[in-house]
Structure formats: C-alpha cells, structure tokens
Amino acid sequence: MKLNELDIVQAAEGLKKGEFSSVDLTQVCLEVIKKLNPEINAFITITEDLALNQAKESDARRKMGNSRGILDGIPVAIKDNIAVKDYPTTAASKILENYITVEDAFVIKKLKEAGAVILGKTNLDEFACGGSTETSYFETTKNPIDHSRVPGGSSGGSAAAVAADMCIYAIGSDTGGSIRQPASYCGIVGLKPTYGAVSRNGLFAMASSLDQIGPLTKTVEDAFIVLKELAKYDEKDSTSNKKGEETIQKIVDLKGVKGLKVGILKQGKVANVQAGIKNDLEKAVQKLKAAGAQVTELNLPILDYALAVYYILMPVEVSSNLGRYDGIKYGYSVALLRDATEGQASSKETVARNLEEVYFKTRAEGFGDEVKRRIMLGAYASSAGYFDQYYLKAQKVRAIIKKEIDDAFKKFDCLLLPTTPTTAFKISEKTKDPIMMYLEDIFTVPANIAGIPGISVPFGKEGNLPFGIQVLGPEFGEEKLLNVAKALEEADG
Ligand code: GLN
C-alpha cells in the first residue's frame, strides 16, 4: 500500500513505529496532488510550504517523545470556505478570489493543536450553494471514479481528494447534505455532527441555522477520531453547545449494535430512488439484524415537506449572510470613480459613479448565477408581504418536522435512509434545471432542519459507481450513529 492510500489509523501506526516520517507521508500526498489535480481539480490552493513545515515540526516533536496524539503529522485537506490564517479562503467565489484569511477558524486551531498537516484548500460550490461543485468560480471538480461525473457537492473537492487518496482525510461543511452527498458519490464516509457540536467560527456562513462542519474520511473509525478533535465547546460561537463536547468526548470506542433499535424510513423506498440503492437498503437491514439490531419500518410523512422548507429557509439565510460582500469591507470590489482622470484609466465595467453602484456592480460581477438565484429567492421569501406566506410558514413547518423527528427518537436509536436517490450524475446533466439538482438533497436536508447528526457510509455500487447509506441519530446521539455506521461498514460487500 502506498503511503497516501493509508487511513488515519494506519498512518498513525506507521508514524508511531517509525516506518516513515510525517515529511515522507506529506511529500507523497503532495506528489499525488500535483499529478492528479490538473485533471480532478479537487484543490483550489495547495499550501505546500505550510504542510512541509508542519510535517517537519511533527517529526521533531515525535523524536523528542512529545507527539500530540493520533492526528499528529497526518495530512488533511480543508474545504475552502473554512479559514486558514495567512492563506486564501475563496469560498470558490470570484468575490473572494484574492482574499487572504486573517485568522484561523476554531476547527483549524484545534487541528493545528493536534499536529495536523494542512495540504491545501479544496474546491466547492460557490459559497457552498450547490450539490455538484459545478457552481465553483474555479471550475468543477471531477469524480475520481468516473471523470465524466460530478463528485457531488458542495464539499466535492474534499470528497474527491479523499477518494483519490490525495490526502488521508478532509474537512467539509454541511448545510443541506454537503458532506454526506459527495461522500456517497465518491465512496467514502462523511459525517455531519449535531448542530452546535462543532464551532462554526471561521466557517464562511451559508445558512447559519443549518451549517455544520464535519469530517470526510476513508473509514467510520477515522470519522470518529476527527469528530473527537473537532467537537469542543467554543465561547465565540453563540450556537456552540457544551453538550456536544460532553457527549462526544465520553465515547471511548465503538461497540457494535446489539440491542439497538433502528427505524428504516419509508421514504427510502419510493419510486424515484434508483433500483440498486433500494435493493441494497434491504441488504443493509438484513446485515444490521444479523449484527444484533432490531430493525423495523417507520413512516414519517412530515419528511416529505423537508425539501420545500429547506429551499425557503436556506435562501433567506443566504441572502442575509451574503449581504456582507459589498465591495467595501473585503474581497472583490468595483472601484469608485473619483474623478475624470481616474475614470479614463480604468475600464468602464470596473468603475462605479457612486456608492450604490459600487455595491451593485461588485455583486453583479462577483457572484455567480446560482448564488444570485438564492439571494433573489431569499430576498423574495422574506420581503414584506411574502414573509408570512413563505418564511414564517416554513419556520412553523420546520418546528413540526423537528418535533416529529425528536419523537421518533423516543422509539428508535437511529434511523436509516439512502444518502441520495441516485449515484453520481454526469457533469452538466442537471445544471440547466435547478429543481432536478435540488431533488438530490431530498434525503439529506432533514438532518439539518432538525439539527441532528447524519453520516453516509459507502455500502453498495451500481456499475462502478458507489453510493452510501445514511444513518441519522438523535441530537448528540453520535455514539449510536457511529455504532450503526460501523456495523454497516463491516457488512459492506
Ligand atoms: N446541495 C444543497 C444545496 O445546494 C446542500 C448545500 C450544502 O450543504 N452546503 O443547498
């Protein structure tokens, strides 16, 4: 096995035994990135100097007997909407093309404290708005398994980087499925923690009431290891919840599913789910039963409203959060025309005659079509006259969905659904029809709406294309969820 193909547990073992150094491991990953990235386009920025310095420091610590634990010296890729100090964070938008980050995100601080080696920043849909990475200003990422297909999104670069063994693991963000869906399309593990378990400080906000950071890994065990590092209370994020740290730090190991009650959601069996996925969901049920879980079917009709609720609430929050990119505070700016001489020196398109035009032109030129679509939808749904009809109504339905899901967890330890209705689709297949694109999120958005954890575990294949099965757990029920996920992983194949 080549060094870049190792998972976290294997890489940590090799480092501990002195079979190779962190610099060796990092160099191999960087070589693979340089070889594959021109085709796959998983990375927007490669932070080679940072990675090699961190690797050297890690090796020096290890030599002195001061290793910081399992993640020390292990290379990671970071989604480019998460702040890494002194390097660009673009959110895959022209509006932040030349923006250099001034501070580390909370999760980056934690990873650095753990000795992580940061290889670079990965591609995504612009401001995480999408499910294919096709809305990135920096061009689409290709699925490493089939280059004519999307890797999913919005954390498509992170998923592709892990699947192509360009890194050992990656970090992504999930607002409506952006960790789980690309994990499913690329055949890896993706975990969205409970809302509030991981700090959002330093994550460039998409929809703040739904956003959550989490790991994309090669195994369930690795997802557990990274989650433990990330799930720490942060007083600087008002939605950071101490319960996350308390419950997650208590998990010692994954003990299996004996006696756990798993509910299989009827939605996973409806007509528009690809046949192979439906069949394998059935297989998953049998395997979980064989491993000692009690599995029964469950009907939660309210979930049929989740996608509609998401596509009202999310754009409203997007339109509010993206208001800060106005050409004044940071990022791309259309300059203000001050006098005639300056005006002659600049091209007409990039100057504005007054402040309003600075805002207007900066945003018109700086944002892509999908982001603009969401800003417009969100502004509409929250405007006077429509607020009650759309935003308020969606909030009410969100509360009902949350209550019914929480009630279901009084009877079940975990719920099971496919991660996506299909396997990875062709590049350009859905770009002309946003609704078709949005429908891919049908099984992932309920977890964000209810704030519960969800994980996608690779389970089967249709042809050569992998897909995942999704396990949902109760709020702060990551332990149960990881146990069921592990059982599914062991049953795979
Ligand atoms: N595909 C979903 C969307 O386009 C999810 C995005 C996300 O989780 N960031 O909104």
PDB file of N, CA, C and O in Angstrom, residues 3 21-31 48 51-52 54-55 73-75 117 119:
ATOM      1  N   LEU A   3       1.774   5.185   0.721  1.00  0.00           N
ATOM      2  CA  LEU A   3       1.532   5.955   1.949  1.00  0.00           C
ATOM      3  C   LEU A   3       0.259   6.799   1.865  1.00  0.00           C
ATOM      4  O   LEU A   3      -0.493   6.906   2.827  1.00  0.00           O
ATOM      5  N   SER A  21       8.244   8.915   8.099  1.00  0.00           N
ATOM      6  CA  SER A  21       8.072  10.168   8.853  1.00  0.00           C
ATOM      7  C   SER A  21       6.865  10.916   8.319  1.00  0.00           C
ATOM      8  O   SER A  21       6.325  10.576   7.254  1.00  0.00           O
ATOM      9  N   SER A  22       6.477  11.963   9.034  1.00  0.00           N
ATOM     10  CA  SER A  22       5.377  12.797   8.558  1.00  0.00           C
ATOM     11  C   SER A  22       5.790  13.507   7.263  1.00  0.00           C
ATOM     12  O   SER A  22       4.966  13.707   6.368  1.00  0.00           O
ATOM     13  N   VAL A  23       7.087  13.870   7.171  1.00  0.00           N
ATOM     14  CA  VAL A  23       7.559  14.507   5.928  1.00  0.00           C
ATOM     15  C   VAL A  23       7.413  13.530   4.756  1.00  0.00           C
ATOM     16  O   VAL A  23       6.931  13.904   3.681  1.00  0.00           O
ATOM     17  N   ASP A  24       7.765  12.248   4.971  1.00  0.00           N
ATOM     18  CA  ASP A  24       7.583  11.242   3.894  1.00  0.00           C
ATOM     19  C   ASP A  24       6.120  11.196   3.449  1.00  0.00           C
ATOM     20  O   ASP A  24       5.810  11.262   2.261  1.00  0.00           O
ATOM     21  N   LEU A  25       5.248  11.078   4.435  1.00  0.00           N
ATOM     22  CA  LEU A  25       3.814  10.944   4.171  1.00  0.00           C
ATOM     23  C   LEU A  25       3.292  12.177   3.431  1.00  0.00           C
ATOM     24  O   LEU A  25       2.542  12.082   2.446  1.00  0.00           O
ATOM     25  N   THR A  26       3.713  13.350   3.899  1.00  0.00           N
ATOM     26  CA  THR A  26       3.261  14.614   3.317  1.00  0.00           C
ATOM     27  C   THR A  26       3.778  14.755   1.885  1.00  0.00           C
ATOM     28  O   THR A  26       3.032  15.162   0.987  1.00  0.00           O
ATOM     29  N   GLN A  27       5.048  14.392   1.687  1.00  0.00           N
ATOM     30  CA  GLN A  27       5.607  14.510   0.331  1.00  0.00           C
ATOM     31  C   GLN A  27       4.872  13.614  -0.665  1.00  0.00           C
ATOM     32  O   GLN A  27       4.596  14.028  -1.788  1.00  0.00           O
ATOM     33  N   VAL A  28       4.552  12.414  -0.235  1.00  0.00           N
ATOM     34  CA  VAL A  28       3.818  11.505  -1.133  1.00  0.00           C
ATOM     35  C   VAL A  28       2.459  12.116  -1.486  1.00  0.00           C
ATOM     36  O   VAL A  28       2.058  12.132  -2.657  1.00  0.00           O
ATOM     37  N   CYS A  29       1.758  12.637  -0.490  1.00  0.00           N
ATOM     38  CA  CYS A  29       0.453  13.261  -0.770  1.00  0.00           C
ATOM     39  C   CYS A  29       0.612  14.435  -1.737  1.00  0.00           C
ATOM     40  O   CYS A  29      -0.168  14.571  -2.688  1.00  0.00           O
ATOM     41  N   LEU A  30       1.617  15.282  -1.492  1.00  0.00           N
ATOM     42  CA  LEU A  30       1.828  16.451  -2.374  1.00  0.00           C
ATOM     43  C   LEU A  30       2.140  16.022  -3.810  1.00  0.00           C
ATOM     44  O   LEU A  30       1.654  16.628  -4.770  1.00  0.00           O
ATOM     45  N   GLU A  31       2.928  14.946  -3.941  1.00  0.00           N
ATOM     46  CA  GLU A  31       3.227  14.440  -5.294  1.00  0.00           C
ATOM     47  C   GLU A  31       1.954  13.982  -5.994  1.00  0.00           C
ATOM     48  O   GLU A  31       1.736  14.269  -7.167  1.00  0.00           O
ATOM     49  N   GLU A  48       1.736  24.039   0.153  1.00  0.00           N
ATOM     50  CA  GLU A  48       2.898  23.154   0.269  1.00  0.00           C
ATOM     51  C   GLU A  48       3.852  23.569   1.397  1.00  0.00           C
ATOM     52  O   GLU A  48       4.278  22.732   2.200  1.00  0.00           O
ATOM     53  N   ALA A  51       2.386  22.849   4.778  1.00  0.00           N
ATOM     54  CA  ALA A  51       2.342  21.395   5.024  1.00  0.00           C
ATOM     55  C   ALA A  51       3.720  20.867   5.388  1.00  0.00           C
ATOM     56  O   ALA A  51       3.868  20.138   6.395  1.00  0.00           O
ATOM     57  N   LEU A  52       4.726  21.237   4.623  1.00  0.00           N
ATOM     58  CA  LEU A  52       6.068  20.690   4.895  1.00  0.00           C
ATOM     59  C   LEU A  52       6.621  21.186   6.229  1.00  0.00           C
ATOM     60  O   LEU A  52       7.255  20.422   6.968  1.00  0.00           O
ATOM     61  N   GLN A  54       4.786  22.057   8.864  1.00  0.00           N
ATOM     62  CA  GLN A  54       4.047  21.357   9.918  1.00  0.00           C
ATOM     63  C   GLN A  54       4.533  19.910  10.051  1.00  0.00           C
ATOM     64  O   GLN A  54       4.633  19.375  11.155  1.00  0.00           O
ATOM     65  N   ALA A  55       4.843  19.281   8.914  1.00  0.00           N
ATOM     66  CA  ALA A  55       5.322  17.892   8.941  1.00  0.00           C
ATOM     67  C   ALA A  55       6.675  17.805   9.653  1.00  0.00           C
ATOM     68  O   ALA A  55       6.910  16.917  10.481  1.00  0.00           O
ATOM     69  N   GLY A  73       0.919  14.854  12.632  1.00  0.00           N
ATOM     70  CA  GLY A  73       1.711  14.517  11.449  1.00  0.00           C
ATOM     71  C   GLY A  73       0.907  13.973  10.289  1.00  0.00           C
ATOM     72  O   GLY A  73       1.463  13.574   9.265  1.00  0.00           O
ATOM     73  N   ILE A  74      -0.412  13.957  10.426  1.00  0.00           N
ATOM     74  CA  ILE A  74      -1.257  13.358   9.369  1.00  0.00           C
ATOM     75  C   ILE A  74      -1.851  14.433   8.454  1.00  0.00           C
ATOM     76  O   ILE A  74      -2.490  15.376   8.926  1.00  0.00           O
ATOM     77  N   PRO A  75      -1.657  14.287   7.146  1.00  0.00           N
ATOM     78  CA  PRO A  75      -2.097  15.311   6.188  1.00  0.00           C
ATOM     79  C   PRO A  75      -3.610  15.362   5.971  1.00  0.00           C
ATOM     80  O   PRO A  75      -4.257  14.332   5.774  1.00  0.00           O
ATOM     81  N   VAL A 117      -1.317  18.322   9.503  1.00  0.00           N
ATOM     82  CA  VAL A 117      -0.528  18.862   8.394  1.00  0.00           C
ATOM     83  C   VAL A 117      -1.514  19.293   7.311  1.00  0.00           C
ATOM     84  O   VAL A 117      -2.215  18.452   6.734  1.00  0.00           O
ATOM     85  N   LEU A 119      -2.628  20.365   3.820  1.00  0.00           N
ATOM     86  CA  LEU A 119      -2.132  20.249   2.440  1.00  0.00           C
ATOM     87  C   LEU A 119      -2.669  21.334   1.522  1.00  0.00           C
ATOM     88  O   LEU A 119      -2.022  21.701   0.551  1.00  0.00           O
TER      89      LEU A 119
END
